[in-house]
């Protein structure tokens, strides 16, 4: 079957619309989970999201490699793909903001905990009866600011 025939183009468009809608729904659910303070739900569904993302990336690459393919699909199918893509892009932007907020919160918590641990370790040092300083805890605290 020729990749530029209307039947193949229609099937490809429908498959891409369905995939885009599934990925969009998944990202909406994750964004909701972040908003409702349920990050564990996002972690649990991460393999599914990654799978859908990889499928979407492959399908998009195929479409870019054969730009004439969609021209053979009926305009109704092309418009459905455009609408699905627009919705996907809007949801993706919201999702990106939610993920960034979660990252900032997580990094803040890690920095606060590290500061508390460092402060607690420093409190144990002082001078002994001989006038010598006690040795502090030799374990280091590492905080990677680029995490």
mmCIF file with all atom_site columns, C-alpha atoms in Angstrom:
data_model
loop_
_atom_site.group_PDB
_atom_site.id
_atom_site.type_symbol
_atom_site.label_atom_id
_atom_site.label_alt_id
_atom_site.label_comp_id
_atom_site.label_asym_id
_atom_site.label_entity_id
_atom_site.label_seq_id
_atom_site.pdbx_PDB_ins_code
_atom_site.Cartn_x
_atom_site.Cartn_y
_atom_site.Cartn_z
_atom_site.occupancy
_atom_site.B_iso_or_equiv
_atom_site.pdbx_formal_charge
_atom_site.auth_seq_id
_atom_site.auth_comp_id
_atom_site.auth_asym_id
_atom_site.auth_atom_id
_atom_site.pdbx_PDB_model_num
ATOM 1   C CA . UNK A 1 1   ? 0.000   0.000  0.000  1.00 0.00 ? 1   UNK A CA 1
ATOM 2   C CA . UNK A 1 2   ? 1.348   3.430  -0.931 1.00 0.00 ? 2   UNK A CA 1
ATOM 3   C CA . UNK A 1 3   ? 2.029   5.753  2.024  1.00 0.00 ? 3   UNK A CA 1
ATOM 4   C CA . UNK A 1 4   ? 0.587   8.671  0.108  1.00 0.00 ? 4   UNK A CA 1
ATOM 5   C CA . UNK A 1 5   ? -2.848  7.156  -0.555 1.00 0.00 ? 5   UNK A CA 1
ATOM 6   C CA . UNK A 1 6   ? -5.869  8.611  1.281  1.00 0.00 ? 6   UNK A CA 1
ATOM 7   C CA . UNK A 1 7   ? -6.688  5.373  3.138  1.00 0.00 ? 7   UNK A CA 1
ATOM 8   C CA . UNK A 1 8   ? -3.197  5.091  4.645  1.00 0.00 ? 8   UNK A CA 1
ATOM 9   C CA . UNK A 1 9   ? -3.105  8.818  5.396  1.00 0.00 ? 9   UNK A CA 1
ATOM 10  C CA . UNK A 1 10  ? -6.493  8.632  7.125  1.00 0.00 ? 10  UNK A CA 1
ATOM 11  C CA . UNK A 1 11  ? -5.416  5.653  9.212  1.00 0.00 ? 11  UNK A CA 1
ATOM 12  C CA . UNK A 1 12  ? -2.199  7.398  10.188 1.00 0.00 ? 12  UNK A CA 1
ATOM 13  C CA . UNK A 1 13  ? -4.050  10.596 11.118 1.00 0.00 ? 13  UNK A CA 1
ATOM 14  C CA . UNK A 1 14  ? -6.579  8.697  13.231 1.00 0.00 ? 14  UNK A CA 1
ATOM 15  C CA . UNK A 1 15  ? -3.825  6.752  14.979 1.00 0.00 ? 15  UNK A CA 1
ATOM 16  C CA . UNK A 1 16  ? -1.928  9.972  15.736 1.00 0.00 ? 16  UNK A CA 1
ATOM 17  C CA . UNK A 1 17  ? -5.086  11.717 16.997 1.00 0.00 ? 17  UNK A CA 1
ATOM 18  C CA . UNK A 1 18  ? -5.877  8.793  19.318 1.00 0.00 ? 18  UNK A CA 1
ATOM 19  C CA . UNK A 1 19  ? -2.302  8.691  20.602 1.00 0.00 ? 19  UNK A CA 1
ATOM 20  C CA . UNK A 1 20  ? -2.236  12.459 21.135 1.00 0.00 ? 20  UNK A CA 1
ATOM 21  C CA . UNK A 1 21  ? -5.522  12.325 23.049 1.00 0.00 ? 21  UNK A CA 1
ATOM 22  C CA . UNK A 1 22  ? -4.319  9.446  25.262 1.00 0.00 ? 22  UNK A CA 1
ATOM 23  C CA . UNK A 1 23  ? -1.087  11.280 26.056 1.00 0.00 ? 23  UNK A CA 1
ATOM 24  C CA . UNK A 1 24  ? -2.982  14.510 26.719 1.00 0.00 ? 24  UNK A CA 1
ATOM 25  C CA . UNK A 1 25  ? -5.373  12.713 29.092 1.00 0.00 ? 25  UNK A CA 1
ATOM 26  C CA . UNK A 1 26  ? -2.395  11.132 30.893 1.00 0.00 ? 26  UNK A CA 1
ATOM 27  C CA . UNK A 1 27  ? -0.694  14.524 31.330 1.00 0.00 ? 27  UNK A CA 1
ATOM 28  C CA . UNK A 1 28  ? -3.951  16.060 32.587 1.00 0.00 ? 28  UNK A CA 1
ATOM 29  C CA . UNK A 1 29  ? -4.241  13.300 35.187 1.00 0.00 ? 29  UNK A CA 1
ATOM 30  C CA . UNK A 1 30  ? -0.651  13.878 36.303 1.00 0.00 ? 30  UNK A CA 1
ATOM 31  C CA . UNK A 1 31  ? -1.177  17.634 36.526 1.00 0.00 ? 31  UNK A CA 1
ATOM 32  C CA . UNK A 1 32  ? -4.283  17.014 38.651 1.00 0.00 ? 32  UNK A CA 1
ATOM 33  C CA . UNK A 1 33  ? -2.307  14.661 40.887 1.00 0.00 ? 33  UNK A CA 1
ATOM 34  C CA . UNK A 1 34  ? 0.352   17.326 41.446 1.00 0.00 ? 34  UNK A CA 1
ATOM 35  C CA . UNK A 1 35  ? -2.328  19.924 42.217 1.00 0.00 ? 35  UNK A CA 1
ATOM 36  C CA . UNK A 1 36  ? -4.001  17.558 44.685 1.00 0.00 ? 36  UNK A CA 1
ATOM 37  C CA . UNK A 1 37  ? -0.642  16.780 46.329 1.00 0.00 ? 37  UNK A CA 1
ATOM 38  C CA . UNK A 1 38  ? -0.590  13.165 45.193 1.00 0.00 ? 38  UNK A CA 1
ATOM 39  C CA . UNK A 1 39  ? 2.853   12.857 43.537 1.00 0.00 ? 39  UNK A CA 1
ATOM 40  C CA . UNK A 1 40  ? 2.849   9.133  44.246 1.00 0.00 ? 40  UNK A CA 1
ATOM 41  C CA . UNK A 1 41  ? 0.130   8.745  41.625 1.00 0.00 ? 41  UNK A CA 1
ATOM 42  C CA . UNK A 1 42  ? 2.440   10.353 39.071 1.00 0.00 ? 42  UNK A CA 1
ATOM 43  C CA . UNK A 1 43  ? 5.297   8.027  40.002 1.00 0.00 ? 43  UNK A CA 1
ATOM 44  C CA . UNK A 1 44  ? 3.012   4.998  39.703 1.00 0.00 ? 44  UNK A CA 1
ATOM 45  C CA . UNK A 1 45  ? 1.883   5.971  36.198 1.00 0.00 ? 45  UNK A CA 1
ATOM 46  C CA . UNK A 1 46  ? 5.293   7.086  34.956 1.00 0.00 ? 46  UNK A CA 1
ATOM 47  C CA . UNK A 1 47  ? 6.002   3.950  32.851 1.00 0.00 ? 47  UNK A CA 1
ATOM 48  C CA . UNK A 1 48  ? 2.721   4.434  30.956 1.00 0.00 ? 48  UNK A CA 1
ATOM 49  C CA . UNK A 1 49  ? 3.460   8.118  30.396 1.00 0.00 ? 49  UNK A CA 1
ATOM 50  C CA . UNK A 1 50  ? 6.964   7.329  29.144 1.00 0.00 ? 50  UNK A CA 1
ATOM 51  C CA . UNK A 1 51  ? 5.610   4.682  26.778 1.00 0.00 ? 51  UNK A CA 1
ATOM 52  C CA . UNK A 1 52  ? 3.012   7.073  25.338 1.00 0.00 ? 52  UNK A CA 1
ATOM 53  C CA . UNK A 1 53  ? 5.636   9.807  25.032 1.00 0.00 ? 53  UNK A CA 1
ATOM 54  C CA . UNK A 1 54  ? 7.980   7.501  23.112 1.00 0.00 ? 54  UNK A CA 1
ATOM 55  C CA . UNK A 1 55  ? 5.155   6.411  20.799 1.00 0.00 ? 55  UNK A CA 1
ATOM 56  C CA . UNK A 1 56  ? 4.219   10.049 20.202 1.00 0.00 ? 56  UNK A CA 1
ATOM 57  C CA . UNK A 1 57  ? 7.842   10.939 19.463 1.00 0.00 ? 57  UNK A CA 1
ATOM 58  C CA . UNK A 1 58  ? 8.115   8.096  16.908 1.00 0.00 ? 58  UNK A CA 1
ATOM 59  C CA . UNK A 1 59  ? 4.823   8.977  15.217 1.00 0.00 ? 59  UNK A CA 1
ATOM 60  C CA . UNK A 1 60  ? 5.773   12.659 15.058 1.00 0.00 ? 60  UNK A CA 1
ATOM 61  C CA . UNK A 1 61  ? 9.143   11.782 13.551 1.00 0.00 ? 61  UNK A CA 1
ATOM 62  C CA . UNK A 1 62  ? 7.407   9.660  10.906 1.00 0.00 ? 62  UNK A CA 1
ATOM 63  C CA . UNK A 1 63  ? 5.129   12.549 10.052 1.00 0.00 ? 63  UNK A CA 1
ATOM 64  C CA . UNK A 1 64  ? 8.059   14.958 9.755  1.00 0.00 ? 64  UNK A CA 1
ATOM 65  C CA . UNK A 1 65  ? 9.884   12.475 7.528  1.00 0.00 ? 65  UNK A CA 1
ATOM 66  C CA . UNK A 1 66  ? 6.885   12.270 5.169  1.00 0.00 ? 66  UNK A CA 1
ATOM 67  C CA . UNK A 1 67  ? 5.199   15.699 5.309  1.00 0.00 ? 67  UNK A CA 1
ATOM 68  C CA . UNK A 1 68  ? 3.052   14.946 2.272  1.00 0.00 ? 68  UNK A CA 1
ATOM 69  C CA . UNK A 1 69  ? 1.332   12.069 4.056  1.00 0.00 ? 69  UNK A CA 1
ATOM 70  C CA . UNK A 1 70  ? -1.202  14.256 5.863  1.00 0.00 ? 70  UNK A CA 1
ATOM 71  C CA . UNK A 1 71  ? -2.073  16.111 2.674  1.00 0.00 ? 71  UNK A CA 1
ATOM 72  C CA . UNK A 1 72  ? -3.729  12.909 1.461  1.00 0.00 ? 72  UNK A CA 1
ATOM 73  C CA . UNK A 1 73  ? -5.960  12.641 4.536  1.00 0.00 ? 73  UNK A CA 1
ATOM 74  C CA . UNK A 1 74  ? -9.432  14.229 4.451  1.00 0.00 ? 74  UNK A CA 1
ATOM 75  C CA . UNK A 1 75  ? -9.574  17.738 5.862  1.00 0.00 ? 75  UNK A CA 1
ATOM 76  C CA . UNK A 1 76  ? -11.788 16.538 8.734  1.00 0.00 ? 76  UNK A CA 1
ATOM 77  C CA . UNK A 1 77  ? -9.002  14.182 9.852  1.00 0.00 ? 77  UNK A CA 1
ATOM 78  C CA . UNK A 1 78  ? -6.375  16.904 9.515  1.00 0.00 ? 78  UNK A CA 1
ATOM 79  C CA . UNK A 1 79  ? -8.537  19.292 11.549 1.00 0.00 ? 79  UNK A CA 1
ATOM 80  C CA . UNK A 1 80  ? -9.037  16.642 14.254 1.00 0.00 ? 80  UNK A CA 1
ATOM 81  C CA . UNK A 1 81  ? -5.261  16.257 14.444 1.00 0.00 ? 81  UNK A CA 1
ATOM 82  C CA . UNK A 1 82  ? -4.794  20.023 14.678 1.00 0.00 ? 82  UNK A CA 1
ATOM 83  C CA . UNK A 1 83  ? -7.365  20.279 17.498 1.00 0.00 ? 83  UNK A CA 1
ATOM 84  C CA . UNK A 1 84  ? -5.812  17.354 19.378 1.00 0.00 ? 84  UNK A CA 1
ATOM 85  C CA . UNK A 1 85  ? -2.346  18.880 18.987 1.00 0.00 ? 85  UNK A CA 1
ATOM 86  C CA . UNK A 1 86  ? -3.507  22.292 20.212 1.00 0.00 ? 86  UNK A CA 1
ATOM 87  C CA . UNK A 1 87  ? -5.104  20.720 23.289 1.00 0.00 ? 87  UNK A CA 1
ATOM 88  C CA . UNK A 1 88  ? -1.960  18.642 23.866 1.00 0.00 ? 88  UNK A CA 1
ATOM 89  C CA . UNK A 1 89  ? 0.281   21.716 23.720 1.00 0.00 ? 89  UNK A CA 1
ATOM 90  C CA . UNK A 1 90  ? -1.911  23.597 26.219 1.00 0.00 ? 90  UNK A CA 1
ATOM 91  C CA . UNK A 1 91  ? -1.960  20.660 28.641 1.00 0.00 ? 91  UNK A CA 1
ATOM 92  C CA . UNK A 1 92  ? 1.773   20.112 28.166 1.00 0.00 ? 92  UNK A CA 1
ATOM 93  C CA . UNK A 1 93  ? 2.465   23.727 29.199 1.00 0.00 ? 93  UNK A CA 1
ATOM 94  C CA . UNK A 1 94  ? 0.378   23.293 32.383 1.00 0.00 ? 94  UNK A CA 1
ATOM 95  C CA . UNK A 1 95  ? 2.075   19.976 33.105 1.00 0.00 ? 95  UNK A CA 1
ATOM 96  C CA . UNK A 1 96  ? 5.528   21.543 32.679 1.00 0.00 ? 96  UNK A CA 1
ATOM 97  C CA . UNK A 1 97  ? 4.630   24.256 35.203 1.00 0.00 ? 97  UNK A CA 1
ATOM 98  C CA . UNK A 1 98  ? 3.396   21.637 37.695 1.00 0.00 ? 98  UNK A CA 1
ATOM 99  C CA . UNK A 1 99  ? 6.549   19.550 37.301 1.00 0.00 ? 99  UNK A CA 1
ATOM 100 C CA . UNK A 1 100 ? 8.741   22.638 37.728 1.00 0.00 ? 100 UNK A CA 1
ATOM 101 C CA . UNK A 1 101 ? 6.841   23.639 40.881 1.00 0.00 ? 101 UNK A CA 1
ATOM 102 C CA . UNK A 1 102 ? 7.269   20.125 42.293 1.00 0.00 ? 102 UNK A CA 1
ATOM 103 C CA . UNK A 1 103 ? 10.986  20.253 41.491 1.00 0.00 ? 103 UNK A CA 1
ATOM 104 C CA . UNK A 1 104 ? 11.418  23.603 43.250 1.00 0.00 ? 104 UNK A CA 1
ATOM 105 C CA . UNK A 1 105 ? 9.539   22.366 46.316 1.00 0.00 ? 105 UNK A CA 1
ATOM 106 C CA . UNK A 1 106 ? 11.579  19.147 46.436 1.00 0.00 ? 106 UNK A CA 1
ATOM 107 C CA . UNK A 1 107 ? 14.875  21.012 46.132 1.00 0.00 ? 107 UNK A CA 1
ATOM 108 C CA . UNK A 1 108 ? 13.800  23.419 48.882 1.00 0.00 ? 108 UNK A CA 1
ATOM 109 C CA . UNK A 1 109 ? 12.971  20.525 51.174 1.00 0.00 ? 109 UNK A CA 1
ATOM 110 C CA . UNK A 1 110 ? 16.308  18.860 50.489 1.00 0.00 ? 110 UNK A CA 1
ATOM 111 C CA . UNK A 1 111 ? 18.206  22.094 51.175 1.00 0.00 ? 111 UNK A CA 1
ATOM 112 C CA . UNK A 1 112 ? 16.279  22.650 54.416 1.00 0.00 ? 112 UNK A CA 1
ATOM 113 C CA . UNK A 1 113 ? 16.932  19.097 55.601 1.00 0.00 ? 113 UNK A CA 1
ATOM 114 C CA . UNK A 1 114 ? 20.624  19.370 54.686 1.00 0.00 ? 114 UNK A CA 1
ATOM 115 C CA . UNK A 1 115 ? 20.909  22.661 56.611 1.00 0.00 ? 115 UNK A CA 1
ATOM 116 C CA . UNK A 1 116 ? 19.220  21.088 59.653 1.00 0.00 ? 116 UNK A CA 1
ATOM 117 C CA . UNK A 1 117 ? 21.539  18.084 59.556 1.00 0.00 ? 117 UNK A CA 1
ATOM 118 C CA . UNK A 1 118 ? 24.599  20.301 59.156 1.00 0.00 ? 118 UNK A CA 1
ATOM 119 C CA . UNK A 1 119 ? 23.436  22.484 62.059 1.00 0.00 ? 119 UNK A CA 1
ATOM 120 C CA . UNK A 1 120 ? 22.831  19.491 64.294 1.00 0.00 ? 120 UNK A CA 1
ATOM 121 C CA . UNK A 1 121 ? 26.277  18.092 63.542 1.00 0.00 ? 121 UNK A CA 1
ATOM 122 C CA . UNK A 1 122 ? 27.992  21.404 64.255 1.00 0.00 ? 122 UNK A CA 1
ATOM 123 C CA . UNK A 1 123 ? 26.329  21.664 67.684 1.00 0.00 ? 123 UNK A CA 1
ATOM 124 C CA . UNK A 1 124 ? 28.229  18.621 68.953 1.00 0.00 ? 124 UNK A CA 1
ATOM 125 C CA . UNK A 1 125 ? 31.638  20.285 68.716 1.00 0.00 ? 125 UNK A CA 1
ATOM 126 C CA . UNK A 1 126 ? 33.264  22.180 71.571 1.00 0.00 ? 126 UNK A CA 1
ATOM 127 C CA . UNK A 1 127 ? 36.197  21.954 73.951 1.00 0.00 ? 127 UNK A CA 1
ATOM 128 C CA . UNK A 1 128 ? 37.042  19.164 76.326 1.00 0.00 ? 128 UNK A CA 1
ATOM 129 C CA . UNK A 1 129 ? 38.551  19.302 79.837 1.00 0.00 ? 129 UNK A CA 1
ATOM 130 C CA . UNK A 1 130 ? 42.034  19.280 78.344 1.00 0.00 ? 130 UNK A CA 1
ATOM 131 C CA . UNK A 1 131 ? 41.295  22.424 76.332 1.00 0.00 ? 131 UNK A CA 1
ATOM 132 C CA . UNK A 1 132 ? 41.358  20.552 73.059 1.00 0.00 ? 132 UNK A CA 1
ATOM 133 C CA . UNK A 1 133 ? 38.502  20.886 70.574 1.00 0.00 ? 133 UNK A CA 1
ATOM 134 C CA . UNK A 1 134 ? 36.275  17.881 70.087 1.00 0.00 ? 134 UNK A CA 1
ATOM 135 C CA . UNK A 1 135 ? 36.421  16.408 66.645 1.00 0.00 ? 135 UNK A CA 1
ATOM 136 C CA . UNK A 1 136 ? 33.211  17.014 64.739 1.00 0.00 ? 136 UNK A CA 1
ATOM 137 C CA . UNK A 1 137 ? 31.409  14.418 62.670 1.00 0.00 ? 137 UNK A CA 1
ATOM 138 C CA . UNK A 1 138 ? 33.698  13.683 59.754 1.00 0.00 ? 138 UNK A CA 1
ATOM 139 C CA . UNK A 1 139 ? 30.888  12.700 57.389 1.00 0.00 ? 139 UNK A CA 1
ATOM 140 C CA . UNK A 1 140 ? 30.305  15.246 54.680 1.00 0.00 ? 140 UNK A CA 1
ATOM 141 C CA . UNK A 1 141 ? 27.002  16.601 53.458 1.00 0.00 ? 141 UNK A CA 1
ATOM 142 C CA . UNK A 1 142 ? 26.729  16.993 49.732 1.00 0.00 ? 142 UNK A CA 1
ATOM 143 C CA . UNK A 1 143 ? 24.056  19.098 48.108 1.00 0.00 ? 143 UNK A CA 1
ATOM 144 C CA . UNK A 1 144 ? 23.933  19.146 44.345 1.00 0.00 ? 144 UNK A CA 1
ATOM 145 C CA . UNK A 1 145 ? 22.306  22.422 43.319 1.00 0.00 ? 145 UNK A CA 1
ATOM 146 C CA . UNK A 1 146 ? 21.842  21.232 39.731 1.00 0.00 ? 146 UNK A CA 1
ATOM 147 C CA . UNK A 1 147 ? 19.732  18.177 40.626 1.00 0.00 ? 147 UNK A CA 1
#
